Amino acid sequence: MDEKNKDLETQAKEPASGASPEKLPESQSYTRSEPNGDAAVHNPETASTKDIPVEAVHSAEGVTPEGEPFATATKEEAEASSTHAFFDEAASEPARPATQASGNNGTVPPVPPTRAGGGNLSGNNGGGGEPPKKGGKKKTIWGAFLAGILGVLIGALIVLGFSWGALHDDNNNDATSTTSNTGTTKKVTVENTTGTTQALEKVQDAVVSVLNYQAGTSISTGDTTEDEASSGSGVVYKKSNGKAYVVTNNHVVEGANKLEVTFSSGKKAEAKLVGTDKWNDLAVLEISDKYVTKVAEFGNSDAVKVGEIAIAIGSPLGTEFAGSVTQGIVSGVNRTVPVDTNGDGTEDWEAEVIQTDAAINPGNSGGALVNIEGQVIGINSMKISTENVEGIGFAIPSNTVVPIIDQLEKNGEVERPSLGVTLRDVDTIPEVQQQQVLKLPSGVDYGAMVQQVVAGSAADKAGLKEYDVIVEMNGKKVTNSMTLRQILYANDVKIGDKMEVKYYREGKKETTTVTLTAASSTNQ
């Protein structure tokens, strides 16, 4: 097989940092050589034809005027034509002497033409010595001819009947047809409307591409440039007072010097970063509403059921495939997936997500996961990508997204309650230190150890100190710092709430009440 006819392989991969996917190879042209040799198309115009005798053209019975069969006739046609010629000649001329033979004085009585009926042609009365033939050969030929004509007529009627039925069906299906010398070509127009196509009509144009430009240096001039570093997707969710707002992932816009949005129409608009939330991997952009034609509607992610249709929309591998649609089902709800928010290689957060098998590829991040009603039930965020895993993608539930983007739009950040401490997981501390320094009782090898207490913070006011090991908060077990954040950052926990905290100090379990304050740093 020619190398340029091999399938193209896409080698774009999305790194964890959100780097720009590699550019796909340009499409290659495919050529198809004309067949030659045995495969060449035969041209009937160039084939040699046999010379047909001129005399054959003047005989309607398939014989020449001299009574010879056509050179081009079949054996059967020649025999039939000769028979017709013989009987026609015998009927119009008197009987002639036959060829002489030995005996009987060299004379054979004339043989009369065969008749349709009557007469006594027995051997004793001079009838040629043959019994009479009923109907005669001529009648048999004409009977066969009439039977053939009848068969042709019946066949024609059957064909006409089928043709009328097909025409009737075509008219019912609003089909059009054209006839050529090679047959009939039908052109059928079918309007294929499904629940998926109807859902896409509501939301597809609200999904945009988000381009992340970062500072770079020109190799030729040394000047500072702004180059496209990565790309992702976003969803227009609000339009007001000449402005529109787009939700996307934090990792899509992270580190950007400039942001740009590309619509499904190809139009572009510069975007302003309003705010980000690294814990839930969300960001809000502000753009002009000049080119906005659709605004997405959020659905209730708490009502999502496993097995219902899920449609992913986004720009996999960049703007070249903008607006791509994949369909699957909801594979799971209320999933928790550990993630590394600061890139230090340690998982420090557990995201609550919707699992789907709809294809989510690099560049789909920030795009929409839609239900069959065309409502956004999640913002596509990540996938498991290993050789032995296929079709496991995740989206941030809409009921998590909405309150966060509302805060980002209004305040530029998410105000969360805080204890005012830095933490270390107990399971990362050697067992000897757990016993000798922390003095934890036997069987307690979990919890979040306080490394530092911020002066004047909620934890400081509640009396928490360095090396205290928190094992329970708000009635829920704390196994590590990740579970503590989940308890602290839950949607039902507000600034100013009072929360009971249980911890170990010098081997003794104690309890205190913390009044939560607003977070002012990365401390918990």
XYZ file of C-alpha atoms in Angstrom:
524
model
C 0.000 0.000 0.000
C 1.252 3.512 -0.889
C 2.526 5.382 2.196
C 0.339 8.407 1.546
C -2.760 6.219 1.601
C -2.131 5.005 5.104
C -4.466 6.231 7.870
C -3.314 9.413 9.585
C -2.533 9.001 13.232
C -3.391 11.771 15.664
C -0.585 12.212 18.173
C -1.984 15.066 20.258
C -2.031 14.551 24.001
C -3.034 17.020 26.717
C -0.413 17.297 29.495
C -1.492 17.885 33.087
C -0.397 21.514 32.903
C -2.868 22.218 30.137
C -0.208 22.632 27.478
C -1.325 23.143 23.922
C -1.963 19.929 22.046
C 0.306 19.168 19.171
C -0.940 20.234 15.771
C -2.477 17.467 13.764
C -0.803 16.578 10.463
C -2.290 18.344 7.477
C -4.673 16.304 5.426
C -2.999 14.457 2.578
C -4.465 14.168 -0.858
C -5.432 10.808 -2.178
C -5.097 9.922 -5.841
C -6.687 7.088 -7.686
C -4.917 5.826 -10.808
C -6.879 4.850 -13.859
C -7.186 1.077 -14.343
C -4.965 -0.506 -16.970
C -4.257 -3.934 -18.474
C -6.945 -6.471 -17.552
C -8.570 -3.949 -15.250
C -9.067 -1.357 -17.989
C -12.635 -0.473 -18.885
C -13.632 -1.964 -22.236
C -14.865 0.558 -24.779
C -17.554 -1.028 -26.922
C -17.017 1.620 -29.600
C -13.573 0.232 -30.395
C -14.631 -3.418 -30.704
C -14.533 -4.845 -34.235
C -17.856 -5.826 -35.761
C -18.570 -8.677 -38.134
C -19.625 -7.847 -41.653
C -23.195 -9.001 -42.108
C -24.168 -9.994 -45.677
C -26.342 -7.408 -47.357
C -28.747 -10.111 -48.422
C -29.582 -10.875 -44.776
C -31.065 -7.455 -44.306
C -33.749 -8.046 -46.898
C -35.180 -11.252 -45.416
C -37.788 -10.993 -42.749
C -37.665 -14.739 -42.067
C -33.966 -15.014 -41.261
C -32.833 -16.440 -44.614
C -31.272 -14.975 -47.697
C -33.318 -14.654 -50.881
C -31.604 -17.855 -52.063
C -33.026 -19.743 -49.056
C -29.742 -19.876 -47.124
C -29.865 -19.104 -43.388
C -28.229 -15.895 -42.068
C -24.586 -16.198 -41.240
C -25.396 -14.670 -37.853
C -28.471 -16.757 -37.018
C -28.467 -19.448 -34.365
C -29.034 -23.067 -35.301
C -32.613 -22.956 -33.992
C -33.367 -19.687 -35.825
C -31.938 -21.068 -39.055
C -33.976 -24.276 -38.836
C -37.193 -22.396 -38.074
C -36.570 -19.942 -40.929
C -35.903 -22.775 -43.403
C -39.139 -24.529 -42.373
C -41.189 -21.355 -42.947
C -39.607 -20.842 -46.358
C -40.298 -24.457 -47.434
C -43.977 -24.427 -46.537
C -44.586 -21.033 -48.083
C -43.031 -22.218 -51.344
C -44.974 -25.524 -51.360
C -48.265 -23.752 -50.827
C -47.790 -21.462 -53.818
C -46.356 -23.875 -56.414
C -47.591 -27.221 -57.859
C -45.931 -30.410 -56.713
C -42.655 -31.169 -58.419
C -40.985 -34.497 -59.023
C -38.593 -35.494 -56.302
C -35.067 -36.631 -56.894
C -34.822 -39.951 -58.681
C -33.987 -43.056 -56.662
C -33.396 -46.687 -57.510
C -36.552 -48.719 -57.954
C -40.149 -47.756 -58.705
C -39.180 -46.811 -62.270
C -37.065 -43.999 -60.931
C -40.093 -41.884 -60.074
C -41.371 -40.912 -56.641
C -44.936 -39.632 -56.308
C -45.133 -35.970 -55.345
C -45.455 -35.242 -51.627
C -48.321 -32.834 -50.992
C -47.967 -30.059 -48.413
C -49.126 -30.885 -44.916
C -52.662 -29.718 -44.223
C -54.374 -28.749 -41.091
C -56.948 -31.566 -41.362
C -59.183 -33.819 -43.616
C -58.238 -36.331 -46.332
C -57.272 -39.924 -46.062
C -53.516 -40.189 -46.191
C -53.149 -43.859 -45.309
C -50.318 -45.814 -46.750
C -52.654 -47.890 -48.997
C -54.203 -44.842 -50.693
C -51.034 -43.133 -51.775
C -50.559 -40.572 -49.029
C -46.832 -40.929 -48.784
C -47.079 -43.838 -46.356
C -47.187 -41.604 -43.202
C -50.063 -41.264 -40.722
C -51.729 -37.865 -40.508
C -50.122 -35.303 -38.093
C -52.658 -33.493 -36.015
C -52.550 -29.752 -36.351
C -49.448 -29.825 -38.479
C -46.013 -28.344 -37.913
C -47.067 -24.902 -39.043
C -49.842 -24.814 -36.478
C -47.372 -25.876 -33.739
C -45.013 -23.061 -34.686
C -47.764 -20.464 -34.738
C -49.078 -21.800 -31.420
C -45.660 -21.422 -29.873
C -45.425 -17.939 -31.370
C -48.830 -16.958 -29.915
C -47.878 -18.500 -26.554
C -44.681 -16.433 -26.576
C -46.620 -13.273 -27.363
C -49.022 -14.036 -24.520
C -46.115 -14.629 -22.131
C -44.563 -11.319 -23.116
C -47.853 -9.517 -22.510
C -48.309 -11.137 -19.102
C -44.724 -10.297 -18.151
C -45.214 -6.703 -19.271
C -48.341 -6.421 -17.140
C -46.480 -7.776 -14.099
C -43.616 -5.326 -14.621
C -46.049 -2.441 -15.029
C -47.801 -3.507 -11.834
C -44.563 -3.493 -9.863
C -43.541 -0.186 -11.434
C -46.842 1.405 -10.471
C -46.515 0.131 -6.917
C -42.965 1.453 -6.635
C -44.029 4.802 -8.059
C -46.906 4.941 -5.604
C -44.587 4.210 -2.687
C -42.083 6.787 -3.919
C -44.798 9.421 -4.093
C -45.822 8.609 -0.531
C -42.199 9.011 0.633
C -41.716 12.329 -1.196
C -38.899 10.808 -3.232
C -37.721 12.081 -6.595
C -36.135 9.978 -9.313
C -34.159 10.552 -12.466
C -33.759 8.089 -15.329
C -30.570 7.539 -17.306
C -29.416 4.983 -19.863
C -28.021 2.900 -17.000
C -31.215 2.704 -14.940
C -33.146 4.729 -12.380
C -31.409 6.644 -9.618
C -33.532 7.541 -6.617
C -32.896 10.597 -4.481
C -34.601 10.271 -1.096
C -34.650 13.093 1.445
C -35.160 11.964 5.060
C -35.565 14.384 7.945
C -33.820 12.626 10.841
C -34.735 14.416 14.068
C -33.877 12.740 17.367
C -33.785 13.727 21.019
C -30.059 14.284 20.671
C -30.364 16.660 17.719
C -33.101 18.593 19.522
C -30.939 18.878 22.638
C -28.007 20.152 20.579
C -30.149 22.840 18.960
C -30.665 24.332 22.430
C -27.092 24.398 23.652
C -24.433 23.665 21.016
C -23.873 27.293 19.994
C -23.401 28.238 23.664
C -20.239 26.102 23.841
C -17.085 28.010 22.840
C -13.344 27.447 22.521
C -11.067 29.148 25.067
C -7.515 30.051 23.985
C -4.778 30.659 26.572
C -1.958 32.999 25.435
C 1.192 33.253 27.527
C 4.304 35.393 27.346
C 7.131 34.097 25.215
C 10.285 35.306 23.510
C 10.825 35.489 19.764
C 13.824 33.412 18.704
C 14.608 35.687 15.753
C 14.200 39.112 17.375
C 14.295 38.402 21.103
C 11.113 40.433 21.578
C 8.426 39.402 24.042
C 5.490 37.717 22.364
C 2.142 36.270 23.321
C 1.843 32.719 22.040
C -1.027 30.285 22.308
C 0.008 27.976 25.155
C -3.124 25.873 25.549
C -6.755 25.657 24.594
C -9.943 24.278 26.076
C -13.670 24.807 26.033
C -16.213 26.948 27.849
C -19.960 27.466 28.202
C -21.799 30.790 27.875
C -24.242 30.720 30.818
C -25.330 34.353 31.182
C -25.951 37.436 29.052
C -26.646 40.854 30.576
C -26.068 44.560 29.833
C -23.934 44.007 26.758
C -21.777 41.416 28.488
C -21.760 37.632 28.581
C -20.202 35.235 31.059
C -18.406 31.987 30.309
C -17.638 29.163 32.741
C -14.581 26.993 32.113
C -11.922 25.088 34.077
C -9.275 26.786 36.168
C -6.547 24.678 34.539
C -7.637 25.967 31.102
C -6.926 29.610 31.993
C -4.096 29.110 34.472
C -0.999 31.232 33.770
C -2.620 33.178 30.917
C -1.458 36.673 29.906
C -4.337 36.915 27.479
C -7.544 34.957 26.947
C -9.640 34.675 23.800
C -12.971 33.019 23.049
C -13.900 31.535 19.653
C -17.585 30.971 18.861
C -19.093 28.185 16.765
C -19.520 30.756 13.969
C -15.753 31.345 13.907
C -16.061 34.828 15.412
C -13.567 35.726 18.167
C -13.770 37.896 21.267
C -11.179 38.877 23.853
C -12.008 37.574 27.319
C -11.389 39.012 30.766
C -10.685 36.683 33.682
C -13.217 37.423 36.431
C -12.143 34.841 39.012
C -11.001 31.280 39.650
C -11.517 28.486 42.158
C -8.643 25.993 42.178
C -10.340 23.565 44.544
C -13.227 22.875 42.191
C -11.244 23.678 39.031
C -13.613 26.419 37.857
C -13.148 29.867 36.329
C -15.411 32.633 34.997
C -14.645 34.821 31.960
C -16.345 38.011 30.824
C -16.811 38.826 27.128
C -18.848 41.111 24.903
C -22.238 39.658 23.978
C -21.889 40.837 20.347
C -21.518 37.363 18.892
C -23.486 35.434 21.523
C -26.494 33.684 19.974
C -27.256 31.040 22.621
C -27.055 30.909 26.407
C -26.930 27.526 28.140
C -29.408 26.460 30.808
C -28.250 24.511 33.864
C -30.093 21.372 34.910
C -30.419 19.734 38.321
C -27.435 17.396 38.709
C -28.944 15.877 41.865
C -31.693 14.415 39.665
C -29.272 12.747 37.252
C -29.715 8.969 37.025
C -27.189 6.331 36.114
C -27.881 5.098 32.587
C -29.467 8.263 31.209
C -28.085 9.811 28.029
C -25.110 12.149 28.425
C -23.812 14.372 25.606
C -20.360 15.975 25.733
C -19.685 19.114 23.674
C -16.336 20.841 23.296
C -13.203 21.453 21.250
C -11.033 18.322 21.416
C -7.456 18.884 20.235
C -8.090 22.589 19.671
C -10.293 24.813 17.546
C -9.929 22.612 14.458
C -12.511 20.260 15.965
C -14.560 22.945 17.765
C -18.150 22.015 18.513
C -17.488 18.272 18.472
C -20.268 16.154 19.973
C -19.929 12.754 21.632
C -22.699 10.742 23.262
C -22.752 8.153 26.001
C -24.516 7.598 29.279
C -24.119 8.652 32.880
C -21.901 5.876 34.243
C -21.910 6.974 37.877
C -22.937 9.772 40.226
C -21.477 11.095 43.483
C -18.018 9.880 42.530
C -15.021 11.246 44.445
C -11.753 11.542 42.546
C -8.512 12.601 44.282
C -6.697 15.431 42.505
C -3.503 17.406 42.895
C -4.422 21.090 42.898
C -0.957 22.635 43.301
C 1.085 20.302 41.106
C 3.364 19.022 43.862
C 2.596 15.406 43.075
C 0.497 14.933 46.181
C -3.258 14.566 46.012
C -4.727 17.276 48.189
C -8.372 17.394 47.170
C -11.193 15.034 46.309
C -13.492 16.300 43.599
C -17.114 15.178 43.607
C -17.964 14.401 39.988
C -20.326 12.748 37.513
C -18.803 9.814 35.632
C -19.616 9.314 31.945
C -18.456 7.169 29.027
C -19.078 9.954 26.502
C -15.689 10.573 24.883
C -13.839 13.416 26.635
C -10.513 14.250 24.991
C -7.806 16.878 25.574
C -9.427 20.218 24.772
C -12.866 19.168 26.034
C -11.985 20.576 29.460
C -14.433 23.308 30.424
C -17.046 22.127 27.927
C -20.597 21.016 28.626
C -22.032 17.669 29.686
C -25.658 17.853 28.590
C -28.776 15.775 29.268
C -31.382 14.828 26.668
C -33.303 18.039 27.442
C -30.365 20.179 26.366
C -29.571 21.251 29.938
C -26.007 21.453 31.248
C -25.653 18.911 34.061
C -21.885 19.212 34.379
C -18.685 20.928 33.261
C -16.258 18.423 31.749
C -13.043 18.468 33.724
C -10.918 15.321 33.530
C -10.612 11.692 32.482
C -8.652 8.580 33.391
C -6.153 8.037 30.612
C -4.210 4.784 30.765
C -3.672 1.965 28.283
C -6.063 -0.409 30.001
C -8.846 2.119 30.673
C -11.388 3.315 28.151
C -14.399 5.588 28.472
C -14.029 6.987 32.010
C -14.494 10.749 32.053
C -15.640 13.136 34.749
C -17.649 16.353 34.954
C -18.197 18.775 37.822
C -21.922 18.584 38.746
C -23.996 21.622 37.858
C -25.260 21.951 41.439
C -21.627 22.408 42.515
C -20.854 24.764 39.638
C -23.721 27.252 39.987
C -23.069 28.607 43.544
C -19.338 28.854 42.854
C -19.611 30.782 39.566
C -22.165 33.100 41.208
C -19.549 34.005 43.808
C -16.793 34.324 41.229
C -18.936 36.619 39.112
C -19.761 38.874 42.067
C -16.564 38.767 44.151
C -13.860 37.368 41.886
C -13.203 34.628 44.437
C -14.985 32.059 46.557
C -15.219 32.945 50.208
C -14.802 29.806 52.216
C -14.721 29.219 55.958
C -11.322 28.610 57.491
C -9.752 27.176 60.649
C -6.512 29.123 60.125
C -4.095 26.176 60.262
C -1.650 24.281 58.066
C -1.946 20.500 58.182
C 0.001 17.267 57.618
C -1.500 13.824 57.155
C -0.757 11.447 60.037
C -0.238 8.510 57.671
C 2.831 10.300 56.246
C 4.474 10.501 59.687
C 6.739 7.583 60.733
C 5.152 5.239 63.266
C 7.896 5.925 65.822
C 7.113 9.664 65.793
C 3.379 8.956 65.957
C 3.991 7.187 69.262
C 6.878 9.186 70.766
C 6.081 12.752 69.603
C 2.336 12.770 69.000
C 1.746 10.019 71.591
C -1.254 8.641 69.736
C -2.968 5.666 71.359
C -2.771 2.233 69.732
C -5.059 1.930 66.731
C -5.104 5.666 65.959
C -2.976 5.987 62.841
C -5.115 8.510 60.977
C -6.129 12.168 61.215
C -4.771 15.618 60.282
C -1.913 16.972 62.399
C -1.713 20.729 63.006
C 1.676 21.991 61.809
C 1.064 25.687 62.386
C -1.672 27.887 63.855
C -2.249 31.359 62.414
C -2.400 33.976 65.139
C -5.893 35.364 65.673
C -7.498 32.670 63.529
C -10.539 30.576 64.412
C -8.282 27.701 65.479
C -6.176 30.009 67.651
C -9.267 31.359 69.371
C -10.567 27.820 69.910
C -7.302 26.788 71.623
C -5.835 24.448 69.000
C -2.037 24.076 69.082
C 0.861 22.642 67.108
C 0.954 18.791 67.025
C -2.730 18.472 67.859
C -4.230 15.653 65.724
C -7.778 16.381 64.502
C -9.779 13.131 64.112
C -13.368 14.415 63.948
C -15.121 17.609 62.851
C -18.807 18.479 62.703
C -19.612 14.864 63.655
C -17.648 13.407 60.697
C -14.441 11.365 60.859
C -11.296 13.118 59.661
C -8.836 10.631 58.159
C -6.501 13.201 56.567
C -6.314 16.822 55.451
C -8.317 16.034 52.316
C -11.371 14.856 54.238
C -11.042 17.868 56.566
C -11.268 20.228 53.558
C -14.291 18.409 52.233
C -16.066 18.885 55.562
C -14.968 22.505 55.830
C -15.781 23.461 52.214
C -19.134 21.713 51.976
C -21.906 23.793 50.438
C -23.939 23.751 53.662
C -21.080 25.165 55.770
C -20.980 28.966 56.046
C -18.700 31.595 57.473
C -19.672 32.226 61.091
C -20.915 28.681 61.696
C -19.857 26.961 64.914
C -18.275 23.529 64.491
C -17.299 20.942 67.077
C -13.758 19.604 66.697
C -12.318 16.482 68.372
C -8.536 15.995 68.535
C -5.721 14.175 70.349
C -3.170 16.110 72.414
C -0.429 14.308 74.313
C -2.338 11.051 73.876
C -5.638 12.403 75.254
C -8.790 12.997 73.235
C -10.245 16.491 73.699
C -13.082 18.570 72.219
C -13.391 22.247 71.324
C -15.814 24.467 69.399
C -14.566 26.590 66.497
C -16.341 29.620 65.061
C -15.430 29.660 61.394
C -13.963 32.778 59.797
C -13.321 33.681 56.149
C -10.185 32.234 54.610
C -7.504 34.825 53.866
C -4.803 32.456 52.590
C -4.233 28.892 51.439
C -4.426 27.757 55.059
C -7.354 25.557 56.025
